[in-house]
């Protein structure tokens, strides 16, 4: 018998979607359906955890401003 899963529709840039897909590849815990280049359905129960992981990945990829400054 089919099982229903509550989901949240997420629209994002293709670059962010690629990061989400990479995060989901580890355990397949987040994505219910990959709809198109900018749209995913995410498990509602995993949304907060996915946001946290995404913020961690984005923080790791962002460069820190140069502290030397040009005062």
PDB file of C-alpha atoms in Angstrom:
ATOM      1  CA  UNK A   1       0.000   0.000   0.000  1.00  0.00           C
ATOM      2  CA  UNK A   2       1.391   3.463  -0.885  1.00  0.00           C
ATOM      3  CA  UNK A   3       2.594   5.676   1.898  1.00  0.00           C
ATOM      4  CA  UNK A   4       1.931   9.435   2.015  1.00  0.00           C
ATOM      5  CA  UNK A   5       4.744  11.768   3.047  1.00  0.00           C
ATOM      6  CA  UNK A   6       4.187  15.401   3.978  1.00  0.00           C
ATOM      7  CA  UNK A   7       6.322  17.621   1.818  1.00  0.00           C
ATOM      8  CA  UNK A   8       7.285  21.243   1.341  1.00  0.00           C
ATOM      9  CA  UNK A   9       7.709  22.760  -2.116  1.00  0.00           C
ATOM     10  CA  UNK A  10      11.096  24.468  -2.413  1.00  0.00           C
ATOM     11  CA  UNK A  11      12.027  26.839  -5.231  1.00  0.00           C
ATOM     12  CA  UNK A  12      15.671  27.878  -5.448  1.00  0.00           C
ATOM     13  CA  UNK A  13      18.493  28.716  -7.824  1.00  0.00           C
ATOM     14  CA  UNK A  14      19.987  25.759  -9.696  1.00  0.00           C
ATOM     15  CA  UNK A  15      23.264  26.239  -7.778  1.00  0.00           C
ATOM     16  CA  UNK A  16      21.502  25.890  -4.406  1.00  0.00           C
ATOM     17  CA  UNK A  17      19.514  22.935  -5.716  1.00  0.00           C
ATOM     18  CA  UNK A  18      22.772  21.229  -6.698  1.00  0.00           C
ATOM     19  CA  UNK A  19      24.040  21.632  -3.123  1.00  0.00           C
ATOM     20  CA  UNK A  20      20.776  20.225  -1.728  1.00  0.00           C
ATOM     21  CA  UNK A  21      21.027  17.236  -4.084  1.00  0.00           C
ATOM     22  CA  UNK A  22      24.596  16.622  -2.923  1.00  0.00           C
ATOM     23  CA  UNK A  23      23.527  16.775   0.742  1.00  0.00           C
ATOM     24  CA  UNK A  24      20.689  14.333   0.031  1.00  0.00           C
ATOM     25  CA  UNK A  25      22.985  11.835  -1.758  1.00  0.00           C
ATOM     26  CA  UNK A  26      24.504  10.737   1.552  1.00  0.00           C
ATOM     27  CA  UNK A  27      21.372   9.170   3.083  1.00  0.00           C
ATOM     28  CA  UNK A  28      18.418  10.192   0.885  1.00  0.00           C
ATOM     29  CA  UNK A  29      16.710  11.704   3.945  1.00  0.00           C
ATOM     30  CA  UNK A  30      15.457  14.985   2.512  1.00  0.00           C
ATOM     31  CA  UNK A  31      14.120  14.948  -1.043  1.00  0.00           C
ATOM     32  CA  UNK A  32      10.710  13.460  -1.848  1.00  0.00           C
ATOM     33  CA  UNK A  33      10.659  14.524  -5.511  1.00  0.00           C
ATOM     34  CA  UNK A  34      12.956  16.415  -7.874  1.00  0.00           C
ATOM     35  CA  UNK A  35      10.515  18.348 -10.078  1.00  0.00           C
ATOM     36  CA  UNK A  36      12.630  20.562 -12.360  1.00  0.00           C
ATOM     37  CA  UNK A  37      15.771  22.726 -12.479  1.00  0.00           C
ATOM     38  CA  UNK A  38      14.591  24.990  -9.662  1.00  0.00           C
ATOM     39  CA  UNK A  39      11.971  23.006  -7.731  1.00  0.00           C
ATOM     40  CA  UNK A  40      12.101  20.200  -5.184  1.00  0.00           C
ATOM     41  CA  UNK A  41       9.682  18.639  -2.723  1.00  0.00           C
ATOM     42  CA  UNK A  42      11.389  18.178   0.641  1.00  0.00           C
ATOM     43  CA  UNK A  43      10.163  16.060   3.565  1.00  0.00           C
ATOM     44  CA  UNK A  44       8.472  18.472   5.955  1.00  0.00           C
ATOM     45  CA  UNK A  45       9.973  16.736   8.992  1.00  0.00           C
ATOM     46  CA  UNK A  46      13.516  17.256   7.605  1.00  0.00           C
ATOM     47  CA  UNK A  47      13.210  20.882   6.493  1.00  0.00           C
ATOM     48  CA  UNK A  48      14.933  22.468   9.510  1.00  0.00           C
ATOM     49  CA  UNK A  49      17.781  19.941   9.441  1.00  0.00           C
ATOM     50  CA  UNK A  50      18.276  20.553   5.708  1.00  0.00           C
ATOM     51  CA  UNK A  51      18.372  24.329   6.269  1.00  0.00           C
ATOM     52  CA  UNK A  52      21.063  23.859   8.931  1.00  0.00           C
ATOM     53  CA  UNK A  53      23.164  21.630   6.667  1.00  0.00           C
ATOM     54  CA  UNK A  54      22.763  24.042   3.759  1.00  0.00           C
ATOM     55  CA  UNK A  55      23.863  26.981   5.926  1.00  0.00           C
ATOM     56  CA  UNK A  56      26.935  24.998   7.037  1.00  0.00           C
ATOM     57  CA  UNK A  57      27.906  24.209   3.454  1.00  0.00           C
ATOM     58  CA  UNK A  58      27.357  27.805   2.337  1.00  0.00           C
ATOM     59  CA  UNK A  59      29.365  29.138   5.286  1.00  0.00           C
ATOM     60  CA  UNK A  60      32.242  26.815   4.368  1.00  0.00           C
ATOM     61  CA  UNK A  61      32.241  28.014   0.765  1.00  0.00           C
ATOM     62  CA  UNK A  62      32.030  31.732   1.516  1.00  0.00           C
ATOM     63  CA  UNK A  63      35.303  33.597   1.765  1.00  0.00           C
ATOM     64  CA  UNK A  64      35.999  35.661   4.836  1.00  0.00           C
ATOM     65  CA  UNK A  65      36.704  39.356   4.179  1.00  0.00           C
ATOM     66  CA  UNK A  66      40.341  40.376   4.210  1.00  0.00           C
ATOM     67  CA  UNK A  67      41.237  41.550   7.728  1.00  0.00           C
ATOM     68  CA  UNK A  68      44.233  43.631   6.599  1.00  0.00           C
ATOM     69  CA  UNK A  69      41.925  46.389   5.408  1.00  0.00           C
ATOM     70  CA  UNK A  70      42.922  49.542   3.545  1.00  0.00           C
ATOM     71  CA  UNK A  71      42.552  52.085   6.346  1.00  0.00           C
TER      72      UNK A  71
END
